[in-house]
């Protein structure tokens, strides 16, 4: 059989058709020759929102952001060779964070591999264990049998990416020349095409509640704490968990990424409370219920690790093991949606002791104690985070950069009745691709998206700003510029003088007004709390991407955090605390 360009396009069209039938909404393209059939088919598929990118690294993180925000797999395609390798950082983040991606890498056909052909590398299992599944599509042949297999394969790829613990799937697609059609593609497909009424070729049903046998219908709570991290793509889960904790009168130690830092049971300042070793011991629970990912807070992680007498229950949404301290005594794997839906209907015997009151009293003491040093410092890094909590509406999404911003959000973001959605790349905990990911979140979100990040994180993905002008996406960027890696000032290596400053802190001295101008973004430098509030309100109502720059000083920021901790510990030590 002679394989033609028509074969390639028919096979790829069938594959994309099944992706859409399963629920795909977004796809990202990168320029190249070998992936021409994939790019053109994506661009012509009217049911897909196609996003064009200049480079694969930005495309991968943009796709990651869109998938993170929508909860649906996003396809990203690239040409052969090192182009595919440039997707690796986003693939690793998607794997670590549980984000569904489908990677469509074009490749040379078998006869051009390992013979010195240009732009050819070994792409077989290129991403190793960072993908949930790898499949080599084979040179496209548009026979009825082959097209049925491709449709089933596409569905399998989609459901594999999104099921259990979501993650990336890699489909390698070798393509022979010619790569451009010399005649229109036939409307009819050999074999008859897909299923009627727009149904996918293969539908995967979720299994029944996995927790039915493990969880009783009657819940009695005594000296229990809930610890909640990132709960996944469903933004409603945090509110349901907060409501349940309030009904059970159980302290809820919730990372803002969970969406559960709300309601009367939420403890916003657990990071500072647990630094008081005496109080932390007094607040040792009998039962720790962990839901979702483990929060970032180091004091919280250390405290959990110290609770050798407690019963540790981990409600895991998937098969991934999350027990760095080896304290989990009961692991229940199942859908968090099903779990919270069920327990909302169960009989709850609330804790009628003063257990929750002790936690909320400590939380209130810390909140009042740290207000004075924060106010005296003016527009600081922690004050910027608290301002975002104060001014962002519930319809907004706050995307948080790694290093200091994510830690400040966990330590200082308030408990709110209706908080904004909070997201971050916490799979691999790196700064790579943060700007591009946030633009991807904005592309798949209906409300305002605000990105808060440090200067090194912005510099690392400065090319991601191109999405503002080129793709017409609006993002509000809050840049905390302390000229270097501020988090390193909190580490022992900061004592190493000039060597630390040059090789670890790495100040760059960048003037971001030039970057804003280059990429067509508005820029506003603010110096006071009122200036920041005004700039933020203007940016949220504007139609353009705005960079609001807050300049701070790393040594002063480290001292401020120390002052805040000292104020909190002093207040907690008082007899009436």
Coordinates of C-alpha atoms in Angstrom, one line a residue:
X1 CA 0.0 0.0 0.0
X2 CA 1.3 3.5 -0.9
X3 CA 0.9 5.8 2.0
X4 CA 0.0 9.4 1.0
X5 CA -0.6 12.7 2.7
X6 CA -4.3 11.9 2.6
X7 CA -3.6 8.9 4.9
X8 CA -1.8 11.1 7.4
X9 CA -4.6 13.7 7.5
X10 CA -7.4 11.1 7.7
X11 CA -5.8 9.3 10.6
X12 CA -5.0 12.5 12.5
X13 CA -8.5 14.0 11.8
X14 CA -10.0 10.8 13.3
X15 CA -7.8 11.0 16.3
X16 CA -8.6 14.6 17.0
X17 CA -12.3 13.9 16.4
X18 CA -12.2 11.4 19.2
X19 CA -10.4 13.8 21.5
X20 CA -13.1 16.3 21.0
X21 CA -15.9 13.7 21.5
X22 CA -14.3 12.8 24.8
X23 CA -14.3 16.4 25.9
X24 CA -11.1 18.1 24.8
X25 CA -11.4 21.9 24.3
X26 CA -7.9 23.2 23.9
X27 CA -4.8 22.3 21.8
X28 CA -1.4 24.0 21.5
X29 CA 0.7 24.1 18.3
X30 CA 4.3 24.9 17.6
X31 CA 5.8 25.6 14.2
X32 CA 7.7 23.0 12.3
X33 CA 7.7 20.9 9.1
X34 CA 7.3 17.3 10.2
X35 CA 4.2 18.1 12.4
X36 CA 2.5 20.0 9.5
X37 CA -0.4 17.5 9.2
X38 CA -1.0 17.7 13.0
X39 CA -0.8 21.5 13.2
X40 CA -3.1 22.0 10.1
X41 CA -5.6 19.5 11.3
X42 CA -5.8 21.1 14.8
X43 CA -6.1 24.6 13.2
X44 CA -9.0 23.4 11.0
X45 CA -10.9 21.6 13.8
X46 CA -13.5 24.2 14.7
X47 CA -14.5 22.5 17.9
X48 CA -11.0 22.9 19.4
X49 CA -9.5 26.2 20.6
X50 CA -6.1 26.2 19.0
X51 CA -3.3 28.3 20.6
X52 CA -0.2 29.0 18.5
X53 CA 3.2 29.2 20.2
X54 CA 6.7 30.1 19.0
X55 CA 8.5 27.6 21.3
X56 CA 7.8 24.2 22.7
X57 CA 8.7 25.0 26.3
X58 CA 6.2 27.8 26.6
X59 CA 3.6 25.7 24.7
X60 CA 4.0 22.9 27.1
X61 CA 3.5 25.1 30.2
X62 CA 0.6 27.0 28.5
X63 CA -1.1 23.6 27.9
X64 CA -0.4 22.7 31.5
X65 CA -2.1 25.8 32.7
X66 CA -5.1 25.3 30.5
X67 CA -5.4 21.7 31.6
X68 CA -5.0 22.7 35.2
X69 CA -7.7 25.3 35.0
X70 CA -10.2 23.2 33.0
X71 CA -9.5 19.8 34.5
X72 CA -9.5 18.4 30.9
X73 CA -6.7 17.0 28.8
X74 CA -5.0 19.5 26.5
X75 CA -3.1 18.4 23.4
X76 CA 0.2 19.9 22.5
X77 CA 2.1 19.1 19.3
X78 CA 5.6 19.8 18.1
X79 CA 7.9 18.8 15.3
X80 CA 10.6 16.1 15.6
X81 CA 14.0 16.2 17.2
X82 CA 15.0 18.4 20.1
X83 CA 11.6 20.2 19.8
X84 CA 10.1 17.3 21.6
X85 CA 12.8 17.4 24.3
X86 CA 11.8 21.0 25.1
X87 CA 8.5 19.7 26.3
X88 CA 10.2 17.7 29.1
X89 CA 9.9 20.3 31.9
X90 CA 6.2 20.7 31.4
X91 CA 5.8 16.9 31.1
X92 CA 7.6 16.5 34.5
X93 CA 5.4 19.2 36.1
X94 CA 2.2 17.6 34.7
X95 CA 3.4 14.2 36.0
X96 CA 4.2 15.5 39.5
X97 CA 1.1 17.7 39.8
X98 CA -1.4 15.2 38.3
X99 CA -2.4 17.4 35.3
X100 CA -3.7 15.7 32.1
X101 CA -1.8 16.4 28.9
X102 CA -1.7 14.6 25.6
X103 CA 1.7 15.1 23.8
X104 CA 1.6 14.6 20.0
X105 CA 5.2 14.5 18.9
X106 CA 5.8 14.3 15.2
X107 CA 8.7 12.0 14.2
X108 CA 10.6 10.7 11.2
X109 CA 9.4 7.4 9.8
X110 CA 11.4 4.3 10.7
X111 CA 13.6 4.4 7.6
X112 CA 15.0 7.8 8.5
X113 CA 15.9 6.9 12.1
X114 CA 19.4 6.1 13.2
X115 CA 20.9 6.8 9.7
X116 CA 22.0 10.4 10.1
X117 CA 18.8 12.1 8.9
X118 CA 18.5 15.6 10.1
X119 CA 16.3 16.7 13.0
X120 CA 16.0 13.1 14.2
X121 CA 16.5 11.8 17.7
X122 CA 15.3 8.7 19.6
X123 CA 11.7 9.7 20.6
X124 CA 10.6 6.3 21.8
X125 CA 9.6 6.7 25.4
X126 CA 11.4 10.0 25.3
X127 CA 9.8 11.1 28.6
X128 CA 10.4 7.9 30.5
X129 CA 8.3 7.3 33.6
X130 CA 7.1 10.9 33.6
X131 CA 4.2 9.9 31.4
X132 CA 1.3 7.6 32.3
X133 CA 1.4 5.9 29.0
X134 CA 3.5 5.9 25.8
X135 CA 2.3 4.7 22.4
X136 CA 3.9 4.8 18.9
X137 CA 1.1 5.5 16.5
X138 CA 3.0 4.0 13.5
X139 CA 3.1 5.5 10.0
X140 CA -0.6 6.5 9.3
X141 CA -2.6 4.2 7.0
X142 CA -6.2 5.1 6.4
X143 CA -7.7 1.7 6.1
X144 CA -11.0 1.1 7.9
X145 CA -9.3 -1.3 10.3
X146 CA -6.5 1.2 11.1
X147 CA -8.9 4.1 11.6
X148 CA -11.1 2.1 14.0
X149 CA -7.9 1.3 16.0
X150 CA -6.9 5.0 15.9
X151 CA -10.2 6.1 17.2
X152 CA -10.1 3.6 20.1
X153 CA -6.5 4.5 20.7
X154 CA -7.4 8.2 20.9
X155 CA -10.1 7.5 23.5
X156 CA -7.7 5.3 25.5
X157 CA -5.2 8.1 25.5
X158 CA -7.8 10.7 26.7
X159 CA -9.2 8.5 29.5
X160 CA -5.7 7.4 30.6
X161 CA -4.7 11.1 30.9
X162 CA -7.7 12.0 32.9
X163 CA -8.5 8.9 35.0
X164 CA -7.3 7.9 38.4
X165 CA -4.4 10.3 39.1
X166 CA -4.4 12.5 35.9
X167 CA -1.1 13.0 34.0
X168 CA 0.5 13.2 30.6
X169 CA 0.2 10.7 27.8
X170 CA 2.8 10.6 25.0
X171 CA 1.7 9.7 21.4
X172 CA 4.6 9.6 19.0
X173 CA 3.5 10.0 15.3
X174 CA 5.9 9.2 12.5
X175 CA 5.0 10.9 9.3
X176 CA 6.2 10.4 5.8
X177 CA 6.4 13.1 3.1
X178 CA 4.5 14.6 1.5
X179 CA 3.3 16.6 4.5
X180 CA 0.8 18.9 2.7
X181 CA -2.3 17.8 0.8
X182 CA -2.3 18.2 -2.9
X183 CA -6.1 17.9 -3.1
X184 CA -9.0 18.4 -0.6
X185 CA -9.5 15.9 2.1
X186 CA -12.6 13.7 1.5
X187 CA -15.4 14.4 3.9
X188 CA -16.2 10.7 4.2
X189 CA -13.9 8.4 6.2
X190 CA -13.1 4.9 5.2
X191 CA -15.1 2.6 7.4
X192 CA -17.8 5.1 8.2
X193 CA -16.2 7.4 10.8
X194 CA -17.1 7.8 14.4
X195 CA -20.1 6.7 16.5
X196 CA -23.4 8.4 15.8
X197 CA -24.7 11.4 17.8
X198 CA -21.2 12.6 18.7
X199 CA -20.5 9.8 21.1
X200 CA -16.8 8.9 21.6
X201 CA -15.6 5.5 20.4
X202 CA -14.9 4.3 23.9
X203 CA -16.5 5.7 27.1
X204 CA -14.8 5.0 30.4
X205 CA -17.1 5.0 33.4
X206 CA -15.9 5.8 36.9
X207 CA -16.1 2.8 39.3
X208 CA -18.4 2.8 42.3
X209 CA -17.5 4.6 45.5
X210 CA -14.1 3.2 46.6
X211 CA -14.7 4.3 50.2
X212 CA -17.9 2.5 50.9
X213 CA -16.4 -0.5 52.8
X214 CA -13.8 1.6 54.7
X215 CA -15.9 4.5 56.0
X216 CA -18.7 4.1 58.5
X217 CA -22.0 5.9 58.0
X218 CA -21.8 7.5 61.5
X219 CA -18.9 9.7 62.3
X220 CA -17.9 10.6 65.8
X221 CA -15.2 13.2 66.1
X222 CA -13.0 13.6 69.1
X223 CA -9.7 15.5 69.1
X224 CA -9.4 15.3 65.3
X225 CA -7.8 17.6 62.8
X226 CA -8.3 17.8 59.0
X227 CA -5.3 18.7 56.9
X228 CA -6.1 19.7 53.3
X229 CA -3.8 20.3 50.4
X230 CA -4.5 20.7 46.7
X231 CA -7.7 18.8 46.1
X232 CA -7.5 18.8 42.3
X233 CA -9.4 20.5 39.5
X234 CA -12.9 20.6 41.1
X235 CA -13.1 24.1 42.7
X236 CA -16.2 23.1 44.7
X237 CA -14.5 20.4 46.8
X238 CA -12.8 23.0 49.2
X239 CA -16.1 24.5 50.1
X240 CA -17.7 21.1 50.8
X241 CA -14.8 20.1 53.0
X242 CA -15.0 23.4 54.9
X243 CA -18.7 23.0 55.5
X244 CA -18.2 19.4 56.8
X245 CA -15.4 20.5 59.1
X246 CA -17.6 23.2 60.6
X247 CA -20.5 20.8 61.1
X248 CA -18.2 18.3 62.8
X249 CA -16.4 21.1 64.8
X250 CA -13.0 19.8 63.6
X251 CA -10.1 22.2 63.0
X252 CA -9.3 22.5 59.3
X253 CA -5.6 23.2 58.5
X254 CA -6.1 24.1 54.9
X255 CA -3.5 25.1 52.3
X256 CA -5.1 27.9 50.2
X257 CA -4.5 25.7 47.1
X258 CA -7.2 23.4 48.5
X259 CA -9.9 26.1 48.3
X260 CA -10.9 25.0 51.9
X261 CA -9.4 28.0 53.9
X262 CA -12.9 29.3 54.6
X263 CA -15.6 29.0 57.2
X264 CA -15.6 28.9 61.0
X265 CA -13.4 25.8 61.3
X266 CA -10.6 27.0 59.1
X267 CA -7.3 27.8 60.8
X268 CA -5.4 30.3 58.7
X269 CA -2.2 30.7 60.7
X270 CA -1.4 27.1 61.5
X271 CA 2.1 27.6 60.1
X272 CA 2.9 30.1 62.9
X273 CA 0.9 28.4 65.6
X274 CA 2.9 25.2 65.1
X275 CA 6.2 26.9 65.5
X276 CA 5.4 27.2 69.3
X277 CA 6.6 23.8 70.3
X278 CA 4.9 23.7 73.6
X279 CA 1.5 24.7 72.1
X280 CA 2.0 22.3 69.2
X281 CA 2.5 19.5 71.7
X282 CA -0.7 20.5 73.6
X283 CA -2.6 20.6 70.3
X284 CA -1.5 17.1 69.4
X285 CA -4.6 15.3 68.0
X286 CA -5.7 11.7 68.4
X287 CA -6.7 11.5 64.7
X288 CA -5.2 13.3 61.7
X289 CA -7.3 13.1 58.5
X290 CA -5.3 14.2 55.5
X291 CA -7.2 15.0 52.3
X292 CA -5.5 15.6 49.0
X293 CA -1.8 16.6 48.7
X294 CA 0.4 17.5 51.7
X295 CA 0.6 21.3 52.2
X296 CA 3.8 23.2 51.7
X297 CA 4.3 24.4 55.3
X298 CA 7.4 22.9 56.9
X299 CA 6.2 23.4 60.5
X300 CA 3.0 21.5 59.6
X301 CA 5.0 18.7 58.0
X302 CA 7.3 18.5 61.0
X303 CA 4.4 18.5 63.4
X304 CA 2.6 15.7 61.5
X305 CA 5.9 13.7 61.5
X306 CA 6.1 14.1 65.3
X307 CA 2.6 12.7 66.0
X308 CA 3.6 9.1 66.6
X309 CA 0.6 8.3 68.9
X310 CA -2.0 9.6 66.5
X311 CA -4.1 7.7 64.0
X312 CA -3.2 9.0 60.6
X313 CA -5.8 8.6 57.9
X314 CA -5.0 9.5 54.3
X315 CA -7.8 10.0 51.8
X316 CA -6.0 9.6 48.5
X317 CA -7.7 10.4 45.3
X318 CA -5.5 8.0 43.3
X319 CA -2.8 5.4 43.6
X320 CA 0.0 7.9 44.3
X321 CA 1.7 7.4 47.6
X322 CA 2.0 10.5 49.7
X323 CA 3.5 9.7 53.1
X324 CA 7.0 11.3 53.4
X325 CA 7.0 10.9 57.2
X326 CA 5.8 7.2 57.2
X327 CA 3.0 8.1 59.6
X328 CA -0.1 7.0 57.7
X329 CA -1.9 4.2 59.4
X330 CA -4.9 4.0 57.2
X331 CA -4.9 4.8 53.5
X332 CA -8.3 5.1 51.7
X333 CA -8.1 5.4 47.9
X334 CA -11.1 6.8 46.1
X335 CA -12.7 9.8 44.5
X336 CA -12.7 12.8 46.8
X337 CA -15.9 14.0 45.1
X338 CA -17.6 10.8 46.1
X339 CA -16.1 10.9 49.6
X340 CA -17.3 14.4 50.3
X341 CA -20.7 13.9 48.6
X342 CA -21.3 10.9 50.8
X343 CA -20.1 12.2 54.2
X344 CA -22.3 15.3 53.6
X345 CA -25.3 13.0 54.0
X346 CA -23.9 10.9 56.8
X347 CA -24.7 11.2 60.5
X348 CA -22.1 13.4 62.3
X349 CA -21.5 13.5 66.0
X350 CA -19.7 16.8 66.4
X351 CA -16.9 17.3 68.9
X352 CA -18.6 19.2 71.7
X353 CA -15.4 19.9 73.7
X354 CA -13.4 23.0 73.5
X355 CA -11.0 21.4 70.9
X356 CA -12.0 23.6 68.0
X357 CA -12.2 26.7 70.3
X358 CA -8.6 26.2 71.3
X359 CA -7.4 26.2 67.7
X360 CA -9.6 29.2 66.7
X361 CA -8.4 31.2 69.8
X362 CA -4.8 30.6 68.9
X363 CA -5.5 31.6 65.3
X364 CA -7.1 34.8 66.4
X365 CA -4.2 35.6 68.8
X366 CA -1.7 35.2 66.0
X367 CA -3.7 37.2 63.5
X368 CA -3.8 40.2 65.9
X369 CA -0.2 39.8 67.0
X370 CA 1.3 39.9 63.5
X371 CA -0.8 42.8 62.3
X372 CA 1.5 45.4 64.0
X373 CA 4.8 44.3 62.5
X374 CA 3.2 43.9 59.1
X375 CA 1.6 47.3 59.2
X376 CA 4.9 48.9 60.4
X377 CA 6.8 47.4 57.4
X378 CA 4.6 49.0 54.8
X379 CA 4.2 47.4 51.4
X380 CA 6.1 44.2 52.1
X381 CA 6.0 40.7 50.6
X382 CA 3.6 39.4 53.2
X383 CA 1.5 42.5 53.0
X384 CA 1.2 42.0 49.2
X385 CA -0.2 38.5 49.8
X386 CA -2.7 39.7 52.5
X387 CA -3.8 42.5 50.1
X388 CA -4.5 40.0 47.4
X389 CA -6.7 38.1 49.8
X390 CA -8.5 41.3 50.7
X391 CA -9.1 42.6 47.2
X392 CA -9.6 39.7 44.9
X393 CA -13.2 38.7 44.3
X394 CA -14.4 35.1 44.6
X395 CA -14.6 34.9 40.7
X396 CA -10.9 35.5 40.4
X397 CA -8.1 33.0 40.2
X398 CA -4.8 33.6 42.0
X399 CA -1.9 31.7 40.5
X400 CA 1.1 31.6 42.8
X401 CA 4.8 31.3 41.9
X402 CA 7.1 29.0 43.7
X403 CA 9.7 29.8 46.4
X404 CA 8.7 32.7 48.6
X405 CA 5.2 33.6 47.2
X406 CA 3.7 30.1 47.7
X407 CA 5.1 30.1 51.3
X408 CA 3.8 33.6 52.0
X409 CA 0.4 32.6 50.7
X410 CA 0.3 29.6 53.0
X411 CA 1.5 31.6 56.0
X412 CA -0.4 34.9 55.5
X413 CA -3.4 34.4 53.2
X414 CA -6.5 34.9 55.3
X415 CA -9.5 32.7 55.9
X416 CA -12.4 34.1 53.8
X417 CA -16.0 33.4 53.4
X418 CA -15.7 33.2 49.6
X419 CA -12.0 33.0 48.6
X420 CA -10.7 33.3 45.1
X421 CA -9.5 30.1 43.5
X422 CA -5.8 29.6 44.3
X423 CA -3.5 27.6 42.0
X424 CA 0.2 26.8 41.6
X425 CA 2.7 24.5 40.0
X426 CA 3.4 22.3 43.1
X427 CA 4.0 19.0 41.3
X428 CA 7.8 19.5 41.0
X429 CA 7.8 22.7 43.1
X430 CA 9.9 24.5 40.5
X431 CA 9.8 28.0 38.9
X432 CA 10.0 26.7 35.4
X433 CA 7.2 27.9 33.0
X434 CA 5.2 29.8 35.6
X435 CA 4.3 32.7 33.4
X436 CA 3.2 30.4 30.5
X437 CA 1.2 28.3 32.9
X438 CA -0.6 31.3 34.3
X439 CA -1.5 32.5 30.7
X440 CA -2.8 29.0 30.1
X441 CA -5.0 29.2 33.2
X442 CA -6.3 32.6 32.0
X443 CA -7.1 31.1 28.6
X444 CA -9.3 28.5 30.2
X445 CA -10.9 30.7 32.9
X446 CA -13.8 33.1 32.8
X447 CA -12.8 35.5 35.6
X448 CA -9.7 37.6 36.3
X449 CA -6.5 35.7 36.7
X450 CA -3.8 37.2 38.9
X451 CA -0.2 35.9 38.9
X452 CA 2.0 36.7 41.9
X453 CA 5.7 35.7 41.5
X454 CA 9.3 36.8 42.1
X455 CA 11.7 38.5 39.8
X456 CA 13.8 35.3 39.1
X457 CA 10.7 33.4 38.3
X458 CA 9.6 36.0 35.8
X459 CA 13.0 36.2 34.3
X460 CA 13.1 32.5 33.9
X461 CA 10.0 32.4 31.7
X462 CA 10.1 36.0 30.3
X463 CA 9.2 34.7 26.9
X464 CA 5.9 33.5 28.2
X465 CA 4.8 37.2 28.2
X466 CA 4.4 37.0 24.5
X467 CA 1.0 35.3 25.0
X468 CA -0.4 38.7 26.2
X469 CA 0.0 40.4 22.8
X470 CA 0.2 37.5 20.4
X471 CA -2.7 35.5 21.8
X472 CA -4.7 38.4 23.1
X473 CA -4.9 37.0 26.7
X474 CA -5.3 39.3 29.7
X475 CA -3.3 38.5 32.9
X476 CA -2.6 40.7 35.9
X477 CA 0.9 40.0 37.1
X478 CA 2.1 41.0 40.6
X479 CA 5.8 41.0 40.5
X480 CA 7.6 40.9 43.8
X481 CA 11.1 42.2 42.9
X482 CA 13.7 41.6 45.6
X483 CA 16.5 41.3 43.0
X484 CA 17.4 37.7 43.4
X485 CA 16.2 34.5 45.1
X486 CA 14.7 35.8 48.3
X487 CA 14.0 32.3 49.7
X488 CA 17.7 31.6 49.9
X489 CA 18.2 34.3 52.5
X490 CA 16.2 32.0 54.9
X491 CA 18.8 29.2 54.5
X492 CA 22.1 28.7 56.3
X493 CA 24.0 29.3 53.0
X494 CA 23.1 33.0 53.3
X495 CA 26.0 33.4 55.8
X496 CA 28.5 32.9 53.0
X497 CA 28.9 36.6 52.1
X498 CA 29.8 37.6 48.6
X499 CA 29.9 34.0 47.4
X500 CA 26.3 33.5 48.5
X501 CA 25.2 36.8 46.8
X502 CA 26.9 36.0 43.5
X503 CA 26.2 32.3 43.1
X504 CA 23.1 31.6 45.2
X505 CA 21.0 34.7 45.5
X506 CA 22.0 35.7 41.9
X507 CA 20.7 39.3 41.7
X508 CA 20.1 40.2 38.1
X509 CA 19.4 43.9 38.3
X510 CA 16.7 43.7 35.7
X511 CA 14.5 46.7 34.8
X512 CA 11.2 45.1 34.1
X513 CA 9.8 48.2 32.5
X514 CA 11.7 47.3 29.4
X515 CA 10.3 43.7 29.4
X516 CA 6.8 45.1 29.7
X517 CA 7.4 47.4 26.8
X518 CA 8.9 44.7 24.7
X519 CA 6.0 42.3 25.2
X520 CA 3.3 45.0 25.0
X521 CA 2.2 44.9 28.7
X522 CA 1.4 47.8 30.9
X523 CA 3.8 48.4 33.9
X524 CA 3.2 50.1 37.2
X525 CA 5.7 50.5 40.0
X526 CA 4.0 50.8 43.4
X527 CA 5.5 51.8 46.7
X528 CA 2.6 52.0 49.2
X529 CA -0.3 49.8 50.2
X530 CA -2.7 52.3 48.8
X531 CA -0.8 52.5 45.5
X532 CA -0.9 48.7 45.2
X533 CA -4.6 48.6 45.9
X534 CA -5.4 51.2 43.3
X535 CA -3.1 49.6 40.7
X536 CA -4.7 46.2 41.4
X537 CA -8.2 47.5 41.0
X538 CA -7.3 49.3 37.7
X539 CA -5.6 46.2 36.4
X540 CA -8.6 43.9 37.2
X541 CA -10.9 46.3 35.3
X542 CA -8.5 46.8 32.4
X543 CA -8.5 44.7 29.2
X544 CA -4.7 44.5 28.9
X545 CA -2.0 42.6 30.7
X546 CA -0.5 44.6 33.5
X547 CA 2.7 44.1 35.5
X548 CA 2.4 45.6 39.0
X549 CA 5.9 45.7 40.5
X550 CA 6.5 45.7 44.2
X551 CA 10.2 46.3 45.0
X552 CA 11.4 44.8 48.3
X553 CA 14.8 44.0 49.9
X554 CA 15.8 40.4 50.7
X555 CA 17.5 41.0 54.0
X556 CA 14.7 43.2 55.3
X557 CA 12.2 40.6 54.2
X558 CA 14.0 37.9 56.1
X559 CA 14.0 40.2 59.2
X560 CA 10.3 41.0 58.8
X561 CA 9.5 37.3 58.8
X562 CA 11.5 36.8 61.9
X563 CA 9.7 39.8 63.6
X564 CA 6.3 38.3 62.6
X565 CA 7.3 34.9 64.1
X566 CA 8.6 36.5 67.3
X567 CA 5.3 38.5 67.7
X568 CA 3.2 35.4 67.1
X569 CA 5.2 33.3 69.6
X570 CA 5.2 36.1 72.2
X571 CA 1.4 36.4 72.0
X572 CA 0.8 32.7 72.1
X573 CA 3.0 32.5 75.3
X574 CA 0.7 34.8 77.2
X575 CA -1.5 33.2 79.9
X576 CA -4.8 34.1 78.2
X577 CA -3.8 33.0 74.7

